[in-house]
Short mmCIF file of C-alpha atoms and ligand atoms in Angstrom, two decimals:
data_model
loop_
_atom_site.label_atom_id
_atom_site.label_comp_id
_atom_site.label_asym_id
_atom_site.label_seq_id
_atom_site.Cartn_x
_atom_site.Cartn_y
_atom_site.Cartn_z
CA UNK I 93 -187.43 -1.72 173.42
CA UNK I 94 -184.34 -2.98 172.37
CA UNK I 95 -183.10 -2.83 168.67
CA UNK I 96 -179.73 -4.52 168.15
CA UNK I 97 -178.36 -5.95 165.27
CA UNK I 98 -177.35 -9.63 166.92
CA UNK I 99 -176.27 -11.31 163.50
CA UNK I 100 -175.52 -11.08 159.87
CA UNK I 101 -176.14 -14.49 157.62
CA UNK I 102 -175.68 -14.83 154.01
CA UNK I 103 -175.53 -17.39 151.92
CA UNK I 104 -174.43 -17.49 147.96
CA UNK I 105 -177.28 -18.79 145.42
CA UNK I 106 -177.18 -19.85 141.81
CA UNK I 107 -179.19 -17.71 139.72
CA UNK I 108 -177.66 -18.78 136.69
CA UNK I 109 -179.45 -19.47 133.20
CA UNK I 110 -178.58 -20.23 129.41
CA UNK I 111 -178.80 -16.78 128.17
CA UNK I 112 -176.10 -14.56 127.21
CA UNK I 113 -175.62 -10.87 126.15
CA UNK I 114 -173.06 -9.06 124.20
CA UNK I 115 -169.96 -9.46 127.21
CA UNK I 116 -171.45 -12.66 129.62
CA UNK I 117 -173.09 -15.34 130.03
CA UNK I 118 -175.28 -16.33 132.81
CA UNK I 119 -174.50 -19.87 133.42
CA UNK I 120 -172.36 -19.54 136.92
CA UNK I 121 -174.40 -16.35 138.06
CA UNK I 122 -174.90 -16.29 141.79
CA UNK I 123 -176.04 -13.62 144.35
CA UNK I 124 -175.30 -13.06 148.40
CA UNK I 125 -178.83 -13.91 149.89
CA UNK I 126 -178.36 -11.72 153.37
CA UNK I 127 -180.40 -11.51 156.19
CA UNK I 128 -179.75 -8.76 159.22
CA UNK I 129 -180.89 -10.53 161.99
CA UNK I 130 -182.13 -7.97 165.23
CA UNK I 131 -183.59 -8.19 168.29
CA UNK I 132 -186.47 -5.94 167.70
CA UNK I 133 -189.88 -7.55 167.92
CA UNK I 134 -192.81 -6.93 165.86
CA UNK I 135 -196.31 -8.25 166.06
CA UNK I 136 -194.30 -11.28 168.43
CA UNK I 137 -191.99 -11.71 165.86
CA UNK I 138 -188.14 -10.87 165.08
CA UNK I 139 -187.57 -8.85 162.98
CA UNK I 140 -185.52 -10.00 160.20
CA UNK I 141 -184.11 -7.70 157.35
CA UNK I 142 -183.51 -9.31 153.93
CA UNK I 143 -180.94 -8.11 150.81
CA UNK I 144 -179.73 -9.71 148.16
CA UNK I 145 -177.15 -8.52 145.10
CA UNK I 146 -178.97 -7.47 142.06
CA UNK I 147 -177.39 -9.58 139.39
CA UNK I 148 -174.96 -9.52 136.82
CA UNK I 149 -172.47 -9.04 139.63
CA UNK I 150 -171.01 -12.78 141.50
CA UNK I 151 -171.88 -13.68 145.38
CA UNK I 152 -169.80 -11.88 147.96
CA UNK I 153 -169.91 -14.42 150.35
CA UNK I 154 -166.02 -13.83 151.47
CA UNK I 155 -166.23 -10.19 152.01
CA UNK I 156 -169.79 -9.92 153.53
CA UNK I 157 -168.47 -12.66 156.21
CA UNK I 158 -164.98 -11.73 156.29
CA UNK I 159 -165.03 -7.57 156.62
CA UNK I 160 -168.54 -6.66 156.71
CA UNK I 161 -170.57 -8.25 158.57
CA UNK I 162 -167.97 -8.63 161.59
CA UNK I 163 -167.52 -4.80 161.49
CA UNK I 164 -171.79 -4.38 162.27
CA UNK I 165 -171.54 -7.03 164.67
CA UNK I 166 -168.42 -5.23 166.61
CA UNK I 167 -170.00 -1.73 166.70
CA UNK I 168 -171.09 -0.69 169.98
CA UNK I 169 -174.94 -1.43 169.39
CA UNK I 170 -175.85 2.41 170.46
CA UNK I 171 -173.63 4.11 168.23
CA UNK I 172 -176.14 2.66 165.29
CA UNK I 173 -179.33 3.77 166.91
CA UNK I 174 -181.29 6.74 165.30
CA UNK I 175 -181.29 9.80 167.61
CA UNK I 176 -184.63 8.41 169.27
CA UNK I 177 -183.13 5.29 170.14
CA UNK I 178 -185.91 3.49 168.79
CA UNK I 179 -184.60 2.52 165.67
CA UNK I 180 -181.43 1.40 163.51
CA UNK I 181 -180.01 4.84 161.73
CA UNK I 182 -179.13 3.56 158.18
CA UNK I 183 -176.32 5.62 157.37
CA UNK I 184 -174.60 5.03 160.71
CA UNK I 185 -175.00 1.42 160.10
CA UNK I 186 -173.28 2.33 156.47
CA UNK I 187 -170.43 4.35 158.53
CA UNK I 188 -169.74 1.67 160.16
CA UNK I 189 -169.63 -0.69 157.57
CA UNK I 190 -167.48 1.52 156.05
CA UNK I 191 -164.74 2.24 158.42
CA UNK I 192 -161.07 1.68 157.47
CA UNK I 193 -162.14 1.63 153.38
CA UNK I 194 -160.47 4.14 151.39
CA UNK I 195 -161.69 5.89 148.65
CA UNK I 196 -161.95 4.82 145.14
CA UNK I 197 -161.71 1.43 143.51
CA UNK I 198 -165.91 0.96 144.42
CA UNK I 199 -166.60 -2.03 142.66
CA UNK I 200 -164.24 -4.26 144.75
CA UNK I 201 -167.20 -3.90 148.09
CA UNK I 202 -169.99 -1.93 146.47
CA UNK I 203 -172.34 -5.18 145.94
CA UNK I 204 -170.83 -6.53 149.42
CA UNK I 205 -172.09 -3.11 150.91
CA UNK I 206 -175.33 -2.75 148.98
CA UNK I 207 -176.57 -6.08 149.75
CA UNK I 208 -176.06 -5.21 153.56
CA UNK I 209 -177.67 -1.83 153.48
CA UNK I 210 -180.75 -3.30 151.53
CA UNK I 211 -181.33 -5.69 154.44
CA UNK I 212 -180.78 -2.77 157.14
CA UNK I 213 -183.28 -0.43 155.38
CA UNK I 214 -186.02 -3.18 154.93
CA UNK I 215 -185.71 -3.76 159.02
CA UNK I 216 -185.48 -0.28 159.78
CA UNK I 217 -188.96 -0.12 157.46
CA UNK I 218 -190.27 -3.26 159.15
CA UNK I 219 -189.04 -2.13 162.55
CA UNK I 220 -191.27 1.63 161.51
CA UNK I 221 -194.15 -0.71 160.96
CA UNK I 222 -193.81 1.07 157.34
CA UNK I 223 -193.59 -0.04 153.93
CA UNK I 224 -190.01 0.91 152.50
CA UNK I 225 -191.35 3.31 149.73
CA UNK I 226 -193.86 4.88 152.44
CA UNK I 227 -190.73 6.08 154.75
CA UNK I 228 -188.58 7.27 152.15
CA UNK I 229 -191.27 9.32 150.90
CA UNK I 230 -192.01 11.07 154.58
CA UNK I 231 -188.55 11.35 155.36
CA UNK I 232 -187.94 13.13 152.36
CA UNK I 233 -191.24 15.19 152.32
CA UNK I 234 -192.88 13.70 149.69
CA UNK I 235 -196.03 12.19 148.58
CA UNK I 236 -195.39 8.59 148.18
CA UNK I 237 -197.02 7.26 144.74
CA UNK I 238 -197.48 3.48 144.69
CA UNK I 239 -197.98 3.17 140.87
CA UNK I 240 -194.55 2.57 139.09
CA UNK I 241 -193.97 2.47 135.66
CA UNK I 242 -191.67 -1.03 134.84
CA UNK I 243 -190.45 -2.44 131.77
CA UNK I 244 -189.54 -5.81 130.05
CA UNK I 245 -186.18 -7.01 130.26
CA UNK I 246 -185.25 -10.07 128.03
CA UNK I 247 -184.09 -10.33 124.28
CA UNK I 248 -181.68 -12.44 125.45
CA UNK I 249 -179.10 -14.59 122.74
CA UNK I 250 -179.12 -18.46 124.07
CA UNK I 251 -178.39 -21.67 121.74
CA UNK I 252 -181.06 -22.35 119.55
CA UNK I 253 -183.02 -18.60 120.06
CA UNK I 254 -184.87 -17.82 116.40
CA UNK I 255 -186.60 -14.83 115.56
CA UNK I 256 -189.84 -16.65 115.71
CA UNK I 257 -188.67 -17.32 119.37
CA UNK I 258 -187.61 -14.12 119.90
CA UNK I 259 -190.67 -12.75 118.71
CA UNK I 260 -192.88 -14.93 121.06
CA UNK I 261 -190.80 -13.87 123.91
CA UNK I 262 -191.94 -10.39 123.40
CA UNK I 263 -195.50 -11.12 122.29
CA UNK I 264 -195.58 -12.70 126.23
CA UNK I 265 -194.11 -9.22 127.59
CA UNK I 266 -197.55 -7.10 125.64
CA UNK I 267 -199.57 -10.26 127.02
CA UNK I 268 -198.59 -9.42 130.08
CA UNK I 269 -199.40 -6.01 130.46
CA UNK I 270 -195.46 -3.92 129.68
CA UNK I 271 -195.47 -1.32 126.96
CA UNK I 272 -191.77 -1.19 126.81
CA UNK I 273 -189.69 -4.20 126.19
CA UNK I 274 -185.96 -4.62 125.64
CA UNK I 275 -183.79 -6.52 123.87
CA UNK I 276 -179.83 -7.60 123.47
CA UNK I 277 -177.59 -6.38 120.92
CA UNK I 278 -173.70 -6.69 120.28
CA UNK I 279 -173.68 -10.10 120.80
CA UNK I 280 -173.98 -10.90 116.92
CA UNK I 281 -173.47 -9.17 113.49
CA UNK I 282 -174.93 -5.30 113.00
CA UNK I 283 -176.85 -7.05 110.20
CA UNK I 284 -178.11 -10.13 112.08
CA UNK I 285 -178.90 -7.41 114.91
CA UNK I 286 -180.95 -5.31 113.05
CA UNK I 287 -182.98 -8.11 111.50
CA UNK I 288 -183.56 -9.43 115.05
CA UNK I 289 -184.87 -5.49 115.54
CA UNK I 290 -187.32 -5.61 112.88
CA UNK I 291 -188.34 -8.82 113.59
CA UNK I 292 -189.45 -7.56 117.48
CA UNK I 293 -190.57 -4.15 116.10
CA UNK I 294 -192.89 -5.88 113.34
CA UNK I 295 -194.51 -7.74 116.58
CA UNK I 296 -195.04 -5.41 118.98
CA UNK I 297 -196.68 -2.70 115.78
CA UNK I 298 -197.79 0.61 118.01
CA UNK I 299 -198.59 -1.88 120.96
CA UNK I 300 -195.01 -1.15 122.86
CA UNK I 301 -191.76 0.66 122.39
CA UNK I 302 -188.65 -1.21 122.54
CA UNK I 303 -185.17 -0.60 123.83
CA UNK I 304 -181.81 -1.95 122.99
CA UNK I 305 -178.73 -3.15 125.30
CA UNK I 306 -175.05 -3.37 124.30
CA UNK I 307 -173.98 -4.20 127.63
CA UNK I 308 -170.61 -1.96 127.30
CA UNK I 309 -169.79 -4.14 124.31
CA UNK I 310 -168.49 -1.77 121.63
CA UNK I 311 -165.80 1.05 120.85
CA UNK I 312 -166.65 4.38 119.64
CA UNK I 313 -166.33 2.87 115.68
CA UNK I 314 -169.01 -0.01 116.44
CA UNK I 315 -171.33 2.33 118.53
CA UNK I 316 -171.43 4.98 116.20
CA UNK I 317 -172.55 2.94 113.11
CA UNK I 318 -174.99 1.06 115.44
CA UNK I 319 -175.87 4.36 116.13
CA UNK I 320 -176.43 5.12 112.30
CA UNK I 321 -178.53 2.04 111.84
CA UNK I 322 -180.56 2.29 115.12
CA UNK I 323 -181.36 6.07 114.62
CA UNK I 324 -183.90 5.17 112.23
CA UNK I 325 -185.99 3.31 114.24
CA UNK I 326 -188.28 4.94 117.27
CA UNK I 327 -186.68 3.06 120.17
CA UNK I 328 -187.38 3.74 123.53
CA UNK I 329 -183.16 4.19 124.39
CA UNK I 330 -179.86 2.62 123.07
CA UNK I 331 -178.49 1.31 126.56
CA UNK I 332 -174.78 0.90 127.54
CA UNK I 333 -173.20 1.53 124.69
CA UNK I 334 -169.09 1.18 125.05
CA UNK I 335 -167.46 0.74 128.47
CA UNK I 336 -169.01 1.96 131.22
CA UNK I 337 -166.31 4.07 132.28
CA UNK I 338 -165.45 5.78 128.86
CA UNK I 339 -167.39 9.09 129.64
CA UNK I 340 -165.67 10.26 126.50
CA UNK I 341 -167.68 7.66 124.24
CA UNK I 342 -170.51 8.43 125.62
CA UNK I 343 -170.57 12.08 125.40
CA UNK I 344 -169.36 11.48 121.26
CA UNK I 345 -172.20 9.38 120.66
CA UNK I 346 -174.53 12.54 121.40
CA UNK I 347 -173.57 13.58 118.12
CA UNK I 348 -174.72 10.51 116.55
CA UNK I 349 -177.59 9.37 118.42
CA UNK I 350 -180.43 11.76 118.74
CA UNK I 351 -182.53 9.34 120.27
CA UNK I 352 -182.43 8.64 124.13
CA UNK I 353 -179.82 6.67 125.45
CA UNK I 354 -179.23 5.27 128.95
CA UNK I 355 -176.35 4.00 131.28
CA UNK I 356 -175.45 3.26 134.93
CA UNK I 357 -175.78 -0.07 135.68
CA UNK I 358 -172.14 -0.70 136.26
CA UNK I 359 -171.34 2.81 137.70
CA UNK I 360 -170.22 2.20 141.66
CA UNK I 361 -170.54 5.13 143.48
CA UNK I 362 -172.25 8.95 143.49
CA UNK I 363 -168.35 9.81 142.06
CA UNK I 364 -168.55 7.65 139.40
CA UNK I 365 -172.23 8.93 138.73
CA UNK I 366 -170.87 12.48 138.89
CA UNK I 367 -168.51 11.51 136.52
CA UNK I 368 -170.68 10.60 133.88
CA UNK I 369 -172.72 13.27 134.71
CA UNK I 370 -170.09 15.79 134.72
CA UNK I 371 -167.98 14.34 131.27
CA UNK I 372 -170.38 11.58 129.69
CA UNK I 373 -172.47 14.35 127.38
CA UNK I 374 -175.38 12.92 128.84
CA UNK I 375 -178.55 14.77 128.15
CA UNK I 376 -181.17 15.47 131.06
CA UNK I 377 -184.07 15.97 128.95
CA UNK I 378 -183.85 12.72 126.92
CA UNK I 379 -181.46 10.28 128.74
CA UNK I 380 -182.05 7.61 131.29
CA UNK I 381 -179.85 6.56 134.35
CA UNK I 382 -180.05 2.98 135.82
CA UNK I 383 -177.88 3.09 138.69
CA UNK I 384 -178.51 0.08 140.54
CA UNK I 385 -178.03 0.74 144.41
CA UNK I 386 -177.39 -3.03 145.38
CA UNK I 387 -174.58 -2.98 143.06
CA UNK I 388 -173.72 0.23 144.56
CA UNK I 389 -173.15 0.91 147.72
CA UNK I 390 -177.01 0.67 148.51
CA UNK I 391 -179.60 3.37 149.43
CA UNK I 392 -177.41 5.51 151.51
CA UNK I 393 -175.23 5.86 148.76
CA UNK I 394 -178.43 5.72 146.33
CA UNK I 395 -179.61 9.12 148.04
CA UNK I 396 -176.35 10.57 147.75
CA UNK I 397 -176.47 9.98 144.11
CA UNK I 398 -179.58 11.75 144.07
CA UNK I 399 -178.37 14.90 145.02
CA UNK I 400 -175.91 14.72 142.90
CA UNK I 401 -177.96 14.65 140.50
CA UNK I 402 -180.28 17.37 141.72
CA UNK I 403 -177.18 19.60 141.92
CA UNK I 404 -176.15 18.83 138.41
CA UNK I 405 -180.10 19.62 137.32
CA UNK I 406 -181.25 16.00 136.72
CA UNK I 407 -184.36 15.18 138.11
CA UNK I 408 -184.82 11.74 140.20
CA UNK I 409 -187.63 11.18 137.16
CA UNK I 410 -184.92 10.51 134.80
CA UNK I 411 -183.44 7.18 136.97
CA UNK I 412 -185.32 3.62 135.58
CA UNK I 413 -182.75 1.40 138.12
CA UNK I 414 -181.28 -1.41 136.62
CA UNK I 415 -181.86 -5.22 138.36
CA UNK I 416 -185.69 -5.25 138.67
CA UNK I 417 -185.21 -5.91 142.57
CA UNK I 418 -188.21 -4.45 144.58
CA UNK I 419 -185.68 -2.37 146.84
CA UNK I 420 -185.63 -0.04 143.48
CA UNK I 421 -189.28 -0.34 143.06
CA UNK I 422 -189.76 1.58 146.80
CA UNK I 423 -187.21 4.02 145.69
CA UNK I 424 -189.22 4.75 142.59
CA UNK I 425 -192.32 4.63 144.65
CA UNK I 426 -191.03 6.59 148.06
CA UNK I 427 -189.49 9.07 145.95
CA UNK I 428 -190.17 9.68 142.43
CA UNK I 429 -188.12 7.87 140.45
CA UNK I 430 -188.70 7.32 136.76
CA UNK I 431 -189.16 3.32 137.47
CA UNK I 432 -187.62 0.23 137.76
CA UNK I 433 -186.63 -2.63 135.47
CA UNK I 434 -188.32 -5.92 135.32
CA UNK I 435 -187.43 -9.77 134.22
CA UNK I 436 -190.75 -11.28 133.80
CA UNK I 437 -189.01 -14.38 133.29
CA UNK I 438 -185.70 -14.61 134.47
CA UNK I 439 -183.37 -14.24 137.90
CA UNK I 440 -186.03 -15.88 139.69
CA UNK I 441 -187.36 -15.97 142.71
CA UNK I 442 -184.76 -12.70 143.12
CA UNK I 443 -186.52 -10.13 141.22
CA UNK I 444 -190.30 -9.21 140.61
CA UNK I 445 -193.46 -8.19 142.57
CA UNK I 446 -195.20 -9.37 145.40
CA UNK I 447 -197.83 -12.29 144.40
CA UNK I 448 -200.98 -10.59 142.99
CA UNK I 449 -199.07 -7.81 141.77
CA UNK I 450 -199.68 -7.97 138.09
CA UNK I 451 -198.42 -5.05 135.23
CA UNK I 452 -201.23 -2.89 133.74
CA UNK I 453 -200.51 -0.44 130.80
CA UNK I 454 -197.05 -0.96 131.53
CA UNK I 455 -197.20 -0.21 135.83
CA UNK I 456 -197.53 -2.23 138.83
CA UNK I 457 -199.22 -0.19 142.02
CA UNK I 458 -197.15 -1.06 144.83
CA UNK I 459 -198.65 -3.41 148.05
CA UNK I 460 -198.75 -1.99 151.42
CA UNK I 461 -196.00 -4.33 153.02
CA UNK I 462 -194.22 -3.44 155.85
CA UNK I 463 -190.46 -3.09 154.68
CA UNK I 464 -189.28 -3.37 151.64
CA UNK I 465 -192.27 -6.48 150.87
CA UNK I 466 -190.30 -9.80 150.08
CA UNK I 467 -192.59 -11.09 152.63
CA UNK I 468 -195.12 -10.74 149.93
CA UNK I 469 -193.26 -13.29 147.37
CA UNK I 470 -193.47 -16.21 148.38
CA UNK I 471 -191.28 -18.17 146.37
CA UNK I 472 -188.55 -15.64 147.70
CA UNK I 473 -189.87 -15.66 151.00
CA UNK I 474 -189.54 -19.19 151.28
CA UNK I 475 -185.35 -19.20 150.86
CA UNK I 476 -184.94 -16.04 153.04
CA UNK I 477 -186.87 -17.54 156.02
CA UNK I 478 -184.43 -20.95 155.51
CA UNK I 479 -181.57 -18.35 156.04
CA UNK I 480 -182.46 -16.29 158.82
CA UNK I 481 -183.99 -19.54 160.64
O1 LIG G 615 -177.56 -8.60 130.87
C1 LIG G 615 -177.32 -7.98 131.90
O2 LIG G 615 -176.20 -7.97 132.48
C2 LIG G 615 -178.41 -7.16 132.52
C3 LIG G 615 -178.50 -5.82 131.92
O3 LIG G 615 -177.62 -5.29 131.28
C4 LIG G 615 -179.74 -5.06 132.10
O4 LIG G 615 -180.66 -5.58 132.72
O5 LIG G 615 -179.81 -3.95 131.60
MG1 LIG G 616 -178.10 -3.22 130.78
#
């Protein structure tokens, strides 16, 4: 059987909304919608492979069509075949995507990149007959385990958001099964913060913990006496605290913070992981790292982080991926990962679960869908058919 890659679509969506957090708002938000269109046939059907960009990161439209996609397309189709022949090899697909790119400066392609490779992996999955999470774990000699711990993204600022609102927005996260929520901060006063922190710790009692998200919003001055004030409250971590790259902020805050903290979301590549890793104080028996592989460089990358990691003595436990994409929820799944983020009720139909799939003492149990299991969403389903058709 043939298995050729015989064309790369995408098309940019809105995902925008209202809300806003301590750097952006999300009212021109968009995402690449990609589809790696092959030959292969499964069950009398092509198959199809489907990415799309996380968010908080813009379409790539111009690079996917101008310098990525034509690169797959012009590779001689063998030299991307696994040695079997009987599949698409991932990374050689990523080589190729690759080629002519020097090193450094990730974020200018890393979404371009990782929205291609998340497409590739979920037809190499579909192509297996496999879900995604269910080859990762075999490949990497591991027992796959379909029950992923997710949490409640939200605690958004947008116009006319009271505490009272804020409050029911959180009440609807416990009513829905999450016992971790989290919540913006830096995008108003420390003191109208911290009331907005009382107000969502007073609703959620012993019911959930919550976490809080500066979104790379403050200097070391601002962190450290948000630092003061949020040490005295049991929260699950204090997220992103000053600019992502400032490794040097982060490892001062150590001092001031006892408390977990996490970062990673806007960290490109397994250098810039290594980075933090290596200079960023962070701690691998408390902290959290949400390196988001559509945002970076995808799974090929991802797995490269990994070891990284594993060389530095983190274990892949201590990842929760930012973007609450299922491609993140097969990594947790496939191979161990600490879990994935969620937006119950925003970025939609990008991020989620599979219909039916509902959250139960704060986990979903992954679906047995071949790939990575968009097929299982409809509303999702429904505009990545209309691209690939
Ligand atoms: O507001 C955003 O850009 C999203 C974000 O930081 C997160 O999900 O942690
Ligand atoms: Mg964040």
């Amino acid at each position: 059987m043939s298995v050729r890659i015989v064309d790369v679509r995408e098309i940019t969506k809105p995902i925008s909304s209202p809300i806003r957090n301590a750097y952006i708002d999300f009212t021109k938000m968009t995402t690449s919608l990609v589809a790696v269109v092959t030959d292969a046939v499964r069950d009398g059907k092509r198959v199809v492979g489907y990415g799309f960009n996380s968010n908080g990161r813009y379409g790539q439209g111009g690079l996917i069509r101008e310098r990525f996609a034509p690169r797959l397309l012009e590779a001689d189709p063998k030299t991307l075949l696994n040695s079997g022949g009987d599949n698409i090899d991932p990374d050689k697909a990523w080589a190729a995507l690759m080629s002519n790119e020097k090193p450094g400066g990730h974020g200018e392609r890393s979404v371009a990149v990782g929205t291609i490779d998340m497409a590739i992996w979920d037809a190499v999955a579909k192509i297996a007959g496999k879900p995604l999470f269910r080859l990762l774990a075999e490949r990497h000699n591991r027992k796959a385990d379909p029950r992923v711990f997710v949490y409640a993204a939200g605690g958004y600022y947008y116009p006319g958001k009271d505490l009272s609102a804020l409050r029911g927005e959180m009440r609807g996260y416990l009513d829905r099964g999450y016992n971790v929520v989290k919540m913006k901060i830096g995008g108003a006063s420390i003191a109208e913060d911290q009331e907005r922190i009382e107000a969502v710790l007073k609703e959620i009692g012993n019911q959930a913990q919550l976490a809080v998200d500066a979104n790379g919003r403050f200097d070391l001055e601002t962190g450290i006496a948000y630092a003061k004030m949020l040490r005295e409250y049991p929260l699950f971590w204090y997220e992103e605290v000053g600019d992502p790259l400032d490794f040097q902020l982060q490892a001062a805050l150590a001092e001031f913070y006892p408390g977990p903290m996490a970062t990673g979301e806007n960290l490109f590549s397994h250098q810039d992981a290594r980075n933090l890793i290596r200079y960023g104080g962070m701690r691998p028996d408390r902290d959290w790292l949400q390196f988001d592989c559509a945002l970076s460089y995808g799974l090929c990358e991802y797995l490269r982080t990994l070891d990284v990691l594993k060389t530095h003595g983190w274990s892949p436990s201590r990842c929760i991926p930012h973007g609450g994409h299922q491609m993140s929820l097969n990594i947790a799944a496939g191979l161990g990962l600490g879990g994935n983020e969620s937006y119950p009720d925003l970025f939609q139909p990008y991020g989620g679960f599979p219909d039916g799939v509902r959250v139960e003492n704060g986990h979903i149990t992954m679906p047995d869908l071949p790939g990575i299991g968009f097929e299982g969403k409809s509303d999702l389903y429904r505009e990545m058919k209309a691209l690939a058709e």
